[in-house]
């Protein structure tokens, strides 16, 4: 790619993701040393991937819904750079990764931390803790990058009710974006419209009903941002309808 200014493309992330017929959401866990330290997790030696259900995806103005306390008592925000794949690819070398990326945006990898702790203690995948409805809020706008080194110059931020909670540069990632995409493409075939959540920095925290979460991504003088409001899920949904769910309070690890 030729070196040049990054370009903001309003609504293009939403268009590309929504039109994809084979959309996948893949996350990367523990990709900032600061976040590993705050959760007392070891530093990984290779990327730690997980899958998020596509049904968790929302765009603003859709609100984040907190599950009932019977399902989870601890939902936390994680602001992340989201890579949107632009062309189908498989087994791509790092030097060519940028040719297959439509752009980057900012997203939230919401996590039911109490469910995740159970999953980790029992050597289960993180699928349920990451996949509840509305647990993947994504900014609809896209930043198109023009040089591979720009992937290390992105600034991701999160503000909760007007207070800065997360603020990091992607150069602090343990595994950089080209490595993440290249390695993942050696495992699975990536499709246009796929989303890769690249990990969260330190500063994760609990969310509650009525919260405002403002997320942004910037490089140089180009930025994208959006706001998500948090509400309690209304009665009548699955966990309130007599259907069996994870009985978190009584779980034995």
PDB file of N, CA and C in Angstrom, residues 65 68 70 232-243:
ATOM      1  N   UNK A  65     -28.131  -4.260  26.280  1.00  0.00           N
ATOM      2  CA  UNK A  65     -29.080  -4.819  27.233  1.00  0.00           C
ATOM      3  C   UNK A  65     -28.345  -5.659  28.278  1.00  0.00           C
ATOM      4  N   UNK A  68     -30.606 -10.445  33.064  1.00  0.00           N
ATOM      5  CA  UNK A  68     -31.102 -10.480  34.436  1.00  0.00           C
ATOM      6  C   UNK A  68     -30.005 -10.977  35.367  1.00  0.00           C
ATOM      7  N   UNK A  70     -30.145 -13.305  37.299  1.00  0.00           N
ATOM      8  CA  UNK A  70     -30.111 -14.774  37.285  1.00  0.00           C
ATOM      9  C   UNK A  70     -29.113 -15.290  36.255  1.00  0.00           C
ATOM     10  N   UNK A 232     -31.600  -2.229  31.175  1.00  0.00           N
ATOM     11  CA  UNK A 232     -31.864  -3.569  31.674  1.00  0.00           C
ATOM     12  C   UNK A 232     -32.774  -4.301  30.700  1.00  0.00           C
ATOM     13  N   UNK A 233     -32.456  -5.556  30.404  1.00  0.00           N
ATOM     14  CA  UNK A 233     -33.318  -6.324  29.518  1.00  0.00           C
ATOM     15  C   UNK A 233     -34.706  -6.470  30.127  1.00  0.00           C
ATOM     16  N   UNK A 234     -35.705  -6.315  29.279  1.00  0.00           N
ATOM     17  CA  UNK A 234     -37.083  -6.356  29.751  1.00  0.00           C
ATOM     18  C   UNK A 234     -37.522  -7.773  30.081  1.00  0.00           C
ATOM     19  N   UNK A 235     -38.492  -7.892  30.973  1.00  0.00           N
ATOM     20  CA  UNK A 235     -39.033  -9.194  31.347  1.00  0.00           C
ATOM     21  C   UNK A 235     -39.646  -9.874  30.136  1.00  0.00           C
ATOM     22  N   UNK A 236     -39.646 -11.210  30.176  1.00  0.00           N
ATOM     23  CA  UNK A 236     -40.242 -11.955  29.072  1.00  0.00           C
ATOM     24  C   UNK A 236     -39.217 -12.548  28.140  1.00  0.00           C
ATOM     25  N   UNK A 237     -37.923 -12.195  28.331  1.00  0.00           N
ATOM     26  CA  UNK A 237     -36.874 -12.782  27.521  1.00  0.00           C
ATOM     27  C   UNK A 237     -36.513 -14.150  28.084  1.00  0.00           C
ATOM     28  N   UNK A 238     -35.630 -14.853  27.405  1.00  0.00           N
ATOM     29  CA  UNK A 238     -35.384 -16.271  27.696  1.00  0.00           C
ATOM     30  C   UNK A 238     -35.133 -16.547  29.171  1.00  0.00           C
ATOM     31  N   UNK A 239     -34.231 -15.762  29.811  1.00  0.00           N
ATOM     32  CA  UNK A 239     -33.879 -16.136  31.175  1.00  0.00           C
ATOM     33  C   UNK A 239     -34.980 -15.813  32.178  1.00  0.00           C
ATOM     34  N   UNK A 240     -36.039 -15.125  31.740  1.00  0.00           N
ATOM     35  CA  UNK A 240     -37.154 -14.828  32.629  1.00  0.00           C
ATOM     36  C   UNK A 240     -38.390 -15.656  32.284  1.00  0.00           C
ATOM     37  N   UNK A 241     -38.253 -16.599  31.382  1.00  0.00           N
ATOM     38  CA  UNK A 241     -39.425 -17.312  30.875  1.00  0.00           C
ATOM     39  C   UNK A 241     -39.473 -18.781  31.310  1.00  0.00           C
ATOM     40  N   UNK A 242     -38.760 -19.103  32.354  1.00  0.00           N
ATOM     41  CA  UNK A 242     -38.798 -20.463  32.855  1.00  0.00           C
ATOM     42  C   UNK A 242     -37.893 -21.415  32.101  1.00  0.00           C
ATOM     43  N   UNK A 243     -37.057 -20.904  31.214  1.00  0.00           N
ATOM     44  CA  UNK A 243     -36.129 -21.735  30.470  1.00  0.00           C
ATOM     45  C   UNK A 243     -34.846 -21.882  31.280  1.00  0.00           C
TER      46      UNK A 243
END
